[in-house]
Amino acid sequence: MTALIPTEDEVMLRDAARAFCEAAGVANLRAVRDAGKPYDADLWAEMVAMGWAGVLVGEDEGGSDMGFAAANVLAEEMGRSLIASPFLSSAVIAATALRRAGRSAAAIADGTATYALALDETRKFAPEATAMEARALGNGFVLTGSKAFVAEGTSASRLLVLARAEAGLTLFDIDAESAGLSRDRLALVDSRDHAALRFEGVEATGDDVVGEVGGGLVALGPALRAGQATISAELLGLSVGAFAMTTGYLKERKQFGRVIGSFQALQHRAAHLFSEIEVTASAIAHAGRMLDADPDNADLAVSLAKARASETAGLAVREGVQMHGGIGMTDEYDIGFYMKRARVGAEWLGDYGYHAGRVAALKGQAAA
Amino acid sequence: MADGGQESLAAFRDEIADWIDRNAPADVRGRDFDESDICWGGRNFVFKSEGQKLWMDRCSARGLTAPRWDTAYGGAGFTRAQEKVWLEELARLRVKKPLESFGLWMLGPALLAFGTEEQKRHYLPQITRGEIRWCQGYSEPGAGSDLASVQTFGADKGDHWLVNGQKIWTSYADKADWIFALVRTDREAAKHKGISFLLVDMTTPGISTRPIRLISGKSPFCETFFDDVVIPKDQIVGEVNRGWDVAKHLLTHEREMIGGGGSGAIGARSIGSVLADGDITDPHTVARAQKLEIDSLAFGLTMERYRDLAKQGGVGHASAMLKYYGTELNKDRYELLMTAGGSDALAWDGKYGALAPEWLRTKANSIEGGTSEVMLDILSKRVLELPGE
């Protein structure tokens, strides 16, 4: 396996992505929120033009095909600056699912389509428990049920939907404007685009099935792992961004006639947080490498990454707000945006407890 | 041997596994090992078995007690990747490492970085052959975390130094043949600039040791007294009054090792070995075990990533993170092991062997080689560049 440090190409990609994301900054998310938009469409168009939407799409379909470690690099930089975009849902999750199933992902790479993943039906991530009905009708299916927590749910032009057919869980690729489908925007703490979906007799054809009928989890598995790794990378970037903002503040804020960063009580907490971030960064790097080298055996690496990233991001933003003191509680300062996104990112695609259980099961340890 | 990529590494693995299998005596293989199985070498070492001695000799003849050192100094000239394969194959075949010592871990690396060619050719093979056992004379009663305040003094007497003073926490000083020590050779200079790194034969008149009984019931550490000890001028590593450079270099090395559990100071007992009995099902303990598993795996990857970073040009003061995190993690591991072991774990020597003394031993991990608090200070000031008072 390639070393756990970035290759020359990855360093170049990172530097370019950092410059781009920092130029937009948290101000971009703030503006998106204040305008009530799902994300900045112009910014996304620029990302598409740079090949980011096609990062996991084959070159024969117009993608840049850079791989999962590269997708992690991009997500980490977006996380540092809290950039809102359909990158994870569309360019990572959907592109991986479609490609694995031998379907075209060209529309993802060129930005003409964006996808959302309609999976969760209850308050917790539990794909196996999916209950939405896919009733056979002629050569097709009729989808009935609801999805509770769909990232990019209002803005996506297409949906990957997991539903239960007679043969078992099945993954569908359908138009987000299908008849019988309604999408209600969820106003969540991170100000990003989320929706609850209702399917009332939405028709899908046999051609809309991704992979095999009854093979929904097989088709979705690699895509979920990719999404879990990439949201972990975003959370790592978020941690790094919040930490940089916090240490910056420790170096300038004065109380008791001293810069507060000179207090050992704060120094040691900052140094501890630095350590946690470094350890988490290793798990993220490893997950990216495993997905590129041996994707079918990457489950442990991915769950390790998601567990660590969820926990570290939580610590980074809690310490961030506390060390900022009163102004950390204000909307005017950016640190609060980090706290809110960290909470959503930690929940999405399985929280710490879910992935800790996965790690224990995969390591053969006594699970609860 | 050259590192010629994956294919030749696979061939190397087959070759080394075959050699281990043919040469490792039954005494050093096929079971769990504890502290009593460590081969320390040295003039006075009592081998646990004939096989232990045979294994050490067979390995040292092939340079395998110090795989990465140059063959001219008793090593095997392995690359890092080859050394990793060697260690992996030892673990896979459940064979004990042939030799462990402060010479291999500490003095060797110091001589390789700062010693003269003559010193390397003289001292290093004695270490790889397990002939001389070294101990480390750093801390003093008044110089613990503030190590640069050492007061043990070497008076310049022309062709030798006359040394007086006291060291403490000298690991296995009562069993060692030689000691490498930080000795003040200039009292006028700033505290970091008046220290020399000296090498001393423990049989030199005027040296005495006294073991310190610890909470674990064991006495791995000693007080070491220097009373008019004559040390010839050529027994110095690096330049006079520049010993702090050597010490700093070694401390960085030691921190990575203690953090990584590579020194033998930390047992690598797995959590599974104690949880496996299946009667530990309470959610709190299970949750602790899951968290520890996650953190241990991620820390293992961090050791790997930092080795990759080091190859690329160094990690500098960030290595303090490895020491801090690794030792705190190991203490957590032993707390959990004791919880999981329940009353079976409370005996000095019970169902889980020496688990209780090992647990007590781990409390020193975050004290020795720079406390966790000193590590956090280093990270705050040198890495995060937070201001001083």
PDB file of C-alpha atoms in Angstrom, chain B residues 14-25 29 55 58 62 93:
ATOM      1  CA  ASP B  14      10.012 -16.340   2.553  1.00  0.00           C
ATOM      2  CA  GLU B  15      13.757 -16.482   3.078  1.00  0.00           C
ATOM      3  CA  ILE B  16      13.733 -14.900   6.528  1.00  0.00           C
ATOM      4  CA  ALA B  17      10.727 -16.967   7.682  1.00  0.00           C
ATOM      5  CA  ASP B  18      12.509 -20.110   6.613  1.00  0.00           C
ATOM      6  CA  TRP B  19      15.667 -19.040   8.445  1.00  0.00           C
ATOM      7  CA  ILE B  20      13.733 -18.255  11.640  1.00  0.00           C
ATOM      8  CA  ASP B  21      11.912 -21.558  11.455  1.00  0.00           C
ATOM      9  CA  ARG B  22      15.145 -23.506  11.063  1.00  0.00           C
ATOM     10  CA  ASN B  23      17.123 -21.610  13.694  1.00  0.00           C
ATOM     11  CA  ALA B  24      14.790 -20.609  16.544  1.00  0.00           C
ATOM     12  CA  PRO B  25      15.120 -23.139  19.377  1.00  0.00           C
ATOM     13  CA  ARG B  29       8.999 -19.915  20.348  1.00  0.00           C
ATOM     14  CA  TRP B  55      19.054 -17.897  19.620  1.00  0.00           C
ATOM     15  CA  ARG B  58      22.661 -17.344  15.971  1.00  0.00           C
ATOM     16  CA  ARG B  62      23.678 -12.835  11.069  1.00  0.00           C
ATOM     17  CA  LEU B  93       5.961 -17.559  14.058  1.00  0.00           C
TER      18      LEU B  93
END
